[in-house]
Amino acid sequence: MNLIKSIMTNNPCYTSGRKISVKGLMLHSVGCPQPSAQAFIRNWDKSTYKSACVHGFIDANTGDVYQTLPWNHRGWHGGGSSNNTHIGVEMCEPSCIKYTGGSSFTCSDAKTARACVDRTYKSAVELFAFLCKEFGLNPLADGVIVSHKEGHARGIATNHGDPEHLWNGLNTGYTMDKFRNDVYTAMGNKVLYNEHDESYIGTITASKLNIRKQPSASSDIIGQHQFGDTIDICAKTDNGWYKVIYPNIGAGYVCADYVSVKPKNAPQSNDKAEVIKDNTPDSWAVEAIDNAVKNGILCGDDNGDYKLHNICTRQEIVVFLYRLYKKLK
Ligand SMILES: [Zn+2]
């Protein structure tokens, strides 16, 4: 990330000099076909420009980040109470789009537009990862990283659709959930499951399992799972929680200790794979077991029971090794 300091000291928001205690970060998109961050800075860095002020612009041609307010300065970006809590950053937009009213637009050069959006997205991820570290913020926690659009839905910002309107209008596949996950990863955290491949499902192994608002046992309970329920896993946090997206709730977290996870598209070349599912292997063993069955290394007993949690005898171990030896020979 190339960070260029270019504080808009003439903007009345800067001269008013109010500070905030930073609780979150709000992502914006400028809403007009102007890729140059410096063009905005030229317009906004005036004592007569009273309508807005943000903490940064991301240039759509270069991906450069221009810091335009001290990070802990109160900005004028979200309207509503988000100005008191959130840093606001604008991503510039490609020049080849043309707004036709509201957040609708047409695009004359999809390839160029996509390159611009990819550039600003990538820099925004790096910048937000940097700011989360700087201010000790958890990017996956509720309400920490929000878009302007989400801010409105939460009642803390004015009614805008950015930046999702741009991502959706260009069919980029970018979402705020992906963005938060990418920030989390960019901070050096491990995300085991990428929410966009949607390739892992979990089965609840506790009689009742609380769904939490945040990845913490003391966080608010927003729902409950029953034994045997299946869930689509989006991400696993480092501290042992699975993130799940619920249709009418949004993100929720369940304790990973009580979820058995397997790849959704695990090879199921024969009936035995189905039996394995019933035998509920631990998540870390699923792939190996599926492959062992598929390759004839592991076979069930006469009842189709794999007894996955039983202790192995010496003769059983030798049989497994012999089958593997024959397979590799
Ligand atoms: Zn906005």
Tab-separated table of N, CA, C and O and ligand atoms in Angstrom, residues 26-30 77-78 89-90 147-149 158 160-163, ligand 1:
chain	number	residue	atom	x	y	z
A	26	MET	N	-15.535	3.074	8.012
A	26	MET	CA	-16.621	3.039	7.029
A	26	MET	C	-16.045	3.170	5.620
A	26	MET	O	-15.255	4.062	5.348
A	27	LEU	N	-16.481	2.257	4.760
A	27	LEU	CA	-15.993	2.244	3.380
A	27	LEU	C	-17.004	2.926	2.459
A	27	LEU	O	-18.194	2.619	2.512
A	28	HIS	N	-16.493	3.846	1.655
A	28	HIS	CA	-17.334	4.597	0.717
A	28	HIS	C	-16.802	4.432	-0.704
A	28	HIS	O	-15.652	4.058	-0.924
A	29	SER	N	-17.674	4.789	-1.635
A	29	SER	CA	-17.262	4.926	-3.024
A	29	SER	C	-17.819	6.267	-3.473
A	29	SER	O	-18.942	6.622	-3.116
A	30	VAL	N	-17.024	7.023	-4.243
A	30	VAL	CA	-17.336	8.449	-4.433
A	30	VAL	C	-18.671	8.747	-5.114
A	30	VAL	O	-19.241	9.820	-4.932
A	77	HIS	N	-18.389	12.228	6.779
A	77	HIS	CA	-18.453	11.257	5.677
A	77	HIS	C	-19.727	10.430	5.669
A	77	HIS	O	-20.256	10.114	4.615
A	78	GLY	N	-20.220	10.051	6.842
A	78	GLY	CA	-21.357	9.131	6.878
A	78	GLY	C	-22.678	9.837	7.148
A	78	GLY	O	-23.743	9.292	6.908
A	89	VAL	N	-13.415	6.359	4.476
A	89	VAL	CA	-12.481	6.339	3.344
A	89	VAL	C	-13.265	6.167	2.040
A	89	VAL	O	-14.128	5.299	1.943
A	90	GLU	N	-12.932	6.994	1.068
A	90	GLU	CA	-13.599	6.954	-0.241
A	90	GLU	C	-12.729	6.218	-1.263
A	90	GLU	O	-11.538	6.507	-1.384
A	147	SER	N	-20.000	-0.598	5.369
A	147	SER	CA	-20.092	0.271	4.196
A	147	SER	C	-21.032	1.418	4.549
A	147	SER	O	-21.765	1.358	5.565
A	148	HIS	N	-21.032	2.433	3.709
A	148	HIS	CA	-21.994	3.520	3.902
A	148	HIS	C	-23.418	2.942	3.874
A	148	HIS	O	-24.257	3.269	4.714
A	149	LYS	N	-23.647	2.052	2.917
A	149	LYS	CA	-24.975	1.409	2.785
A	149	LYS	C	-25.376	0.681	4.075
A	149	LYS	O	-26.490	0.819	4.563
A	158	THR	N	-26.345	8.327	6.430
A	158	THR	CA	-27.367	8.769	5.490
A	158	THR	C	-27.669	7.680	4.453
A	158	THR	O	-26.921	6.711	4.330
A	160	HIS	N	-27.312	6.077	1.494
A	160	HIS	CA	-26.499	5.901	0.290
A	160	HIS	C	-26.316	4.405	0.039
A	160	HIS	O	-26.433	3.602	0.957
A	161	GLY	N	-25.957	4.074	-1.205
A	161	GLY	CA	-25.809	2.646	-1.542
A	161	GLY	C	-24.373	2.228	-1.748
A	161	GLY	O	-24.103	1.112	-2.203
A	162	ASP	N	-23.432	3.127	-1.419
A	162	ASP	CA	-22.026	2.827	-1.699
A	162	ASP	C	-21.357	1.995	-0.605
A	162	ASP	O	-21.756	2.087	0.551
A	163	PRO	N	-20.323	1.225	-1.006
A	163	PRO	CA	-19.848	1.011	-2.373
A	163	PRO	C	-20.499	-0.198	-3.062
A	163	PRO	O	-20.130	-0.519	-4.195
B	1	ZN	ZN	-20.589	7.209	1.106
